[in-house]
């Protein structure tokens, strides 16, 4: 396979450090630079935990990085605001973004889609890179054709910034594409404490749990007369996301359009 030159934004985060390992351990991937708010002008090998990564410069400014370094793909694992700026800038320089950050607005996604169309470049944004999570979403969409009363419970670590999670929102969007909108529960139900029934999405309810010790978990509950169905996925560490990151990088190299959701590139 052809060598893919990669920049990683956010290498010191839990996801970013796993992405560095992925690139290092994949024969046709080459890490050519990282973007980090600290250590500008240093080498990644000077940063604690990366002493074995040689000849990889650190930049704090994405534009200066892309002006200096020749790259094919930017893997961004930062925050929604930073990730949007990085993706926009990467496309400006003809570099294909693979973004694992959630919390993008509809306006942001529409802008990236237009830019990809204008430039004929691929960009993949995935609310979840775990293959099991993608299957959970697809199975939930299938089940929603037959079970119309649905609640989503997503559980994440207590440092996660957005709620509900991008995976929960994406799951609800996929379900709503095949399910008639329905107001669930008793028509006269009343919350005695605000938020007790969770967020409302086209009649479905989404509940967010934030606790230390969790990584990324979601269950979709379906109810019908005399029976229930639960579809659940659990990620116990960040390495679980890397198989999806690898697929996204390989796919974006031949894509010429914007893709939102890993399920759109899996066979």
Short mmCIF file of C-alpha atoms in Angstrom, two decimals:
data_model
loop_
_atom_site.label_atom_id
_atom_site.label_comp_id
_atom_site.label_asym_id
_atom_site.label_seq_id
_atom_site.Cartn_x
_atom_site.Cartn_y
_atom_site.Cartn_z
CA UNK A 1 0.00 0.00 0.00
CA UNK A 2 1.08 3.58 -0.59
CA UNK A 3 2.60 5.40 2.35
CA UNK A 4 0.17 7.74 4.12
CA UNK A 5 1.77 10.78 5.77
CA UNK A 6 -0.17 11.72 8.90
CA UNK A 7 -0.38 14.66 11.30
CA UNK A 8 -2.02 14.05 14.68
CA UNK A 9 -3.66 16.87 16.61
CA UNK A 10 -3.93 16.21 20.33
CA UNK A 11 -1.21 13.57 20.77
CA UNK A 12 -1.05 13.84 24.57
CA UNK A 13 -4.72 13.04 25.12
CA UNK A 14 -5.87 9.52 25.85
CA UNK A 15 -7.19 9.06 22.33
CA UNK A 16 -4.30 10.92 20.77
CA UNK A 17 -1.65 8.78 22.43
CA UNK A 18 -3.40 5.66 21.13
CA UNK A 19 -3.44 7.19 17.65
CA UNK A 20 0.32 7.77 17.87
CA UNK A 21 0.75 4.06 18.69
CA UNK A 22 -1.52 3.12 15.78
CA UNK A 23 0.49 5.13 13.28
CA UNK A 24 3.78 3.83 14.66
CA UNK A 25 2.60 0.20 14.39
CA UNK A 26 1.06 0.44 10.90
CA UNK A 27 3.55 -0.23 8.12
CA UNK A 28 2.03 2.11 5.53
CA UNK A 29 1.44 5.00 7.97
CA UNK A 30 4.08 7.63 8.74
CA UNK A 31 3.76 10.24 11.49
CA UNK A 32 5.22 13.46 10.06
CA UNK A 33 4.15 16.00 12.73
CA UNK A 34 1.86 16.60 15.69
CA UNK A 35 -0.14 19.65 16.76
CA UNK A 36 -0.17 20.40 20.47
CA UNK A 37 -0.79 23.56 22.49
CA UNK A 38 2.49 22.97 24.35
CA UNK A 39 6.03 22.04 23.27
CA UNK A 40 5.98 24.17 20.11
CA UNK A 41 9.29 23.90 18.24
CA UNK A 42 10.38 20.76 20.06
CA UNK A 43 10.47 17.17 18.86
CA UNK A 44 7.88 14.68 20.04
CA UNK A 45 10.69 12.55 21.46
CA UNK A 46 11.34 15.37 23.95
CA UNK A 47 7.83 14.94 25.38
CA UNK A 48 7.35 12.51 28.25
CA UNK A 49 5.85 9.25 27.05
CA UNK A 50 7.01 9.62 23.44
CA UNK A 51 10.78 9.12 23.75
CA UNK A 52 10.70 6.33 21.17
CA UNK A 53 9.05 8.50 18.46
CA UNK A 54 11.88 9.98 16.41
CA UNK A 55 12.03 12.92 13.98
CA UNK A 56 8.47 14.17 14.56
CA UNK A 57 8.21 17.95 15.10
CA UNK A 58 5.63 19.58 17.39
CA UNK A 59 3.67 22.65 16.29
CA UNK A 60 1.20 24.69 18.29
CA UNK A 61 -0.28 26.35 15.20
CA UNK A 62 -2.04 24.16 12.63
CA UNK A 63 -1.53 26.60 9.76
CA UNK A 64 2.23 26.85 10.30
CA UNK A 65 2.38 23.06 10.57
CA UNK A 66 0.60 22.58 7.26
CA UNK A 67 2.73 25.25 5.58
CA UNK A 68 5.89 23.45 6.69
CA UNK A 69 5.07 19.75 6.60
CA UNK A 70 3.87 17.69 3.64
CA UNK A 71 0.98 15.49 4.77
CA UNK A 72 -1.93 13.47 3.39
CA UNK A 73 -4.19 13.12 6.42
CA UNK A 74 -4.86 15.03 9.63
CA UNK A 75 -6.18 12.95 12.55
CA UNK A 76 -7.85 15.34 14.98
CA UNK A 77 -8.75 14.18 18.50
CA UNK A 78 -9.14 17.50 20.31
CA UNK A 79 -12.31 19.50 21.07
CA UNK A 80 -15.20 20.63 18.84
CA UNK A 81 -13.99 24.24 18.52
CA UNK A 82 -10.37 23.31 17.87
CA UNK A 83 -11.35 20.35 15.72
CA UNK A 84 -13.49 22.53 13.47
CA UNK A 85 -10.64 25.01 13.01
CA UNK A 86 -8.20 22.20 12.29
CA UNK A 87 -10.51 20.47 9.79
CA UNK A 88 -11.25 23.75 7.99
CA UNK A 89 -7.53 24.57 7.78
CA UNK A 90 -6.52 21.08 6.67
CA UNK A 91 -8.95 21.21 3.75
CA UNK A 92 -7.60 24.64 2.82
CA UNK A 93 -4.16 23.03 2.42
CA UNK A 94 -5.46 19.97 0.57
CA UNK A 95 -5.05 17.63 3.56
CA UNK A 96 -7.85 15.17 4.34
CA UNK A 97 -9.23 15.34 7.90
CA UNK A 98 -10.25 12.34 10.01
CA UNK A 99 -11.93 13.74 13.09
CA UNK A 100 -12.94 11.86 16.22
CA UNK A 101 -14.20 14.88 18.11
CA UNK A 102 -17.92 15.12 18.88
CA UNK A 103 -20.06 18.17 19.49
CA UNK A 104 -20.01 19.73 16.01
CA UNK A 105 -23.05 21.85 15.19
CA UNK A 106 -25.22 21.27 12.14
CA UNK A 107 -23.83 24.50 10.70
CA UNK A 108 -20.26 23.22 11.15
CA UNK A 109 -21.05 19.94 9.40
CA UNK A 110 -22.76 21.74 6.51
CA UNK A 111 -19.74 24.02 6.07
CA UNK A 112 -17.34 21.08 5.92
CA UNK A 113 -19.59 19.30 3.45
CA UNK A 114 -19.60 22.34 1.14
CA UNK A 115 -15.82 22.69 1.39
CA UNK A 116 -15.29 19.02 0.51
CA UNK A 117 -17.58 19.37 -2.49
CA UNK A 118 -15.76 22.50 -3.67
CA UNK A 119 -12.32 20.96 -3.32
CA UNK A 120 -13.15 17.35 -4.20
CA UNK A 121 -11.52 16.14 -1.00
CA UNK A 122 -12.57 13.54 1.52
CA UNK A 123 -13.26 14.30 5.18
CA UNK A 124 -14.53 11.78 7.74
CA UNK A 125 -16.05 12.80 11.05
CA UNK A 126 -17.01 9.90 13.29
CA UNK A 127 -18.86 10.32 16.59
CA UNK A 128 -17.47 6.90 17.52
CA UNK A 129 -14.61 4.94 15.96
CA UNK A 130 -15.31 1.68 17.82
CA UNK A 131 -16.60 -0.86 15.30
CA UNK A 132 -18.86 -2.42 17.94
CA UNK A 133 -20.46 0.97 18.60
CA UNK A 134 -21.14 1.43 14.89
CA UNK A 135 -22.78 -2.00 14.75
CA UNK A 136 -24.82 -1.09 17.85
CA UNK A 137 -26.14 1.97 16.01
CA UNK A 138 -26.95 -0.01 12.87
CA UNK A 139 -28.67 -2.80 14.83
CA UNK A 140 -30.68 -0.18 16.73
CA UNK A 141 -31.82 1.35 13.46
CA UNK A 142 -32.94 -2.09 12.28
CA UNK A 143 -34.83 -2.79 15.53
CA UNK A 144 -36.58 0.58 15.48
CA UNK A 145 -38.62 -0.51 12.48
CA UNK A 146 -40.39 -2.98 14.76
CA UNK A 147 -40.04 -1.41 18.23
CA UNK A 148 -41.19 2.22 18.23
CA UNK A 149 -40.79 3.08 21.91
CA UNK A 150 -37.10 3.77 22.48
CA UNK A 151 -34.86 5.27 25.13
CA UNK A 152 -31.09 5.76 24.86
CA UNK A 153 -28.77 5.73 27.86
CA UNK A 154 -25.18 6.81 27.21
CA UNK A 155 -22.50 6.57 29.89
CA UNK A 156 -19.10 8.29 29.74
CA UNK A 157 -16.21 9.40 31.92
CA UNK A 158 -16.74 12.58 33.92
CA UNK A 159 -14.29 14.64 31.82
CA UNK A 160 -16.44 14.47 28.69
CA UNK A 161 -17.58 17.96 27.68
CA UNK A 162 -20.69 17.37 25.57
CA UNK A 163 -23.98 15.79 26.57
CA UNK A 164 -25.63 13.91 25.08
CA UNK A 165 -22.72 12.22 23.38
CA UNK A 166 -22.21 12.39 19.64
CA UNK A 167 -22.84 8.64 19.48
CA UNK A 168 -26.21 9.00 21.21
CA UNK A 169 -27.25 11.83 18.90
CA UNK A 170 -26.09 9.91 15.84
CA UNK A 171 -28.01 6.83 17.04
CA UNK A 172 -31.18 8.91 17.47
CA UNK A 173 -30.73 10.43 14.01
CA UNK A 174 -30.31 7.01 12.42
CA UNK A 175 -33.39 5.70 14.22
CA UNK A 176 -35.49 8.73 13.28
CA UNK A 177 -34.69 8.13 9.61
CA UNK A 178 -36.77 4.90 9.67
CA UNK A 179 -39.13 5.45 12.64
CA UNK A 180 -42.29 7.53 12.62
CA UNK A 181 -42.06 10.29 15.20
CA UNK A 182 -43.90 9.25 18.33
CA UNK A 183 -44.44 10.91 21.69
CA UNK A 184 -43.58 8.26 24.28
CA UNK A 185 -44.87 7.76 27.78
CA UNK A 186 -48.16 8.97 29.28
CA UNK A 187 -49.46 12.06 27.47
CA UNK A 188 -50.00 13.78 30.81
CA UNK A 189 -46.73 12.79 32.48
CA UNK A 190 -45.05 15.49 34.54
CA UNK A 191 -41.46 15.86 35.67
CA UNK A 192 -41.39 16.59 39.38
CA UNK A 193 -37.67 17.34 38.98
CA UNK A 194 -36.60 19.07 35.74
CA UNK A 195 -34.72 16.73 33.41
CA UNK A 196 -35.95 13.52 35.02
CA UNK A 197 -37.10 12.16 31.66
CA UNK A 198 -33.89 13.14 29.88
CA UNK A 199 -33.47 14.99 26.60
CA UNK A 200 -36.24 14.67 24.05
CA UNK A 201 -35.43 13.84 20.41
CA UNK A 202 -38.46 13.36 18.16
CA UNK A 203 -40.29 11.62 20.99
CA UNK A 204 -37.36 9.45 22.05
CA UNK A 205 -35.54 10.12 25.31
CA UNK A 206 -31.76 10.34 25.73
CA UNK A 207 -30.15 10.07 29.16
CA UNK A 208 -26.51 10.99 29.88
CA UNK A 209 -24.46 9.52 32.73
CA UNK A 210 -21.06 10.96 33.71
CA UNK A 211 -18.93 9.06 36.23
CA UNK A 212 -15.23 8.44 36.87
CA UNK A 213 -14.27 4.90 35.95
CA UNK A 214 -16.35 4.85 32.77
CA UNK A 215 -14.90 5.16 29.27
CA UNK A 216 -17.66 5.03 26.61
CA UNK A 217 -20.83 2.97 26.89
CA UNK A 218 -24.31 3.07 25.41
CA UNK A 219 -27.47 1.04 25.57
CA UNK A 220 -30.59 1.44 23.50
CA UNK A 221 -33.76 0.14 25.14
CA UNK A 222 -36.80 -0.89 23.08
CA UNK A 223 -40.20 -1.62 24.58
CA UNK A 224 -43.28 -3.32 23.22
CA UNK A 225 -46.27 -5.23 24.60
CA UNK A 226 -44.92 -7.95 26.88
CA UNK A 227 -41.26 -7.62 25.86
CA UNK A 228 -38.19 -5.43 25.81
CA UNK A 229 -34.98 -5.47 23.79
CA UNK A 230 -31.64 -3.98 24.85
CA UNK A 231 -28.71 -3.38 22.52
CA UNK A 232 -25.54 -2.35 24.35
CA UNK A 233 -21.93 -1.58 23.53
CA UNK A 234 -19.03 -0.99 25.93
CA UNK A 235 -15.57 0.44 25.28
CA UNK A 236 -13.26 -0.36 28.18
CA UNK A 237 -10.22 1.48 26.83
CA UNK A 238 -9.28 3.89 24.05
CA UNK A 239 -7.53 1.19 22.04
CA UNK A 240 -11.03 -0.01 21.10
CA UNK A 241 -11.38 3.03 18.81
CA UNK A 242 -8.21 2.52 16.78
CA UNK A 243 -9.47 -0.11 14.34
CA UNK A 244 -12.03 2.43 13.18
CA UNK A 245 -9.44 5.19 12.95
CA UNK A 246 -7.32 2.98 10.70
CA UNK A 247 -10.27 2.21 8.43
CA UNK A 248 -11.14 5.92 8.26
CA UNK A 249 -7.59 6.94 7.31
CA UNK A 250 -7.37 4.31 4.58
CA UNK A 251 -10.82 5.25 3.27
CA UNK A 252 -10.39 9.02 3.29
CA UNK A 253 -7.37 8.72 1.00
CA UNK A 254 -9.65 7.71 -1.88
CA UNK A 255 -12.75 9.66 -0.86
CA UNK A 256 -13.78 12.92 -2.52
CA UNK A 257 -16.70 13.82 -0.27
CA UNK A 258 -17.71 14.55 3.30
CA UNK A 259 -18.71 11.56 5.45
CA UNK A 260 -20.37 11.83 8.86
CA UNK A 261 -20.38 8.52 10.70
CA UNK A 262 -18.22 5.46 10.33
CA UNK A 263 -21.26 3.37 9.41
CA UNK A 264 -21.26 5.08 6.00
CA UNK A 265 -17.91 3.57 5.00
CA UNK A 266 -18.32 0.05 6.40
CA UNK A 267 -19.56 -2.66 4.09
#
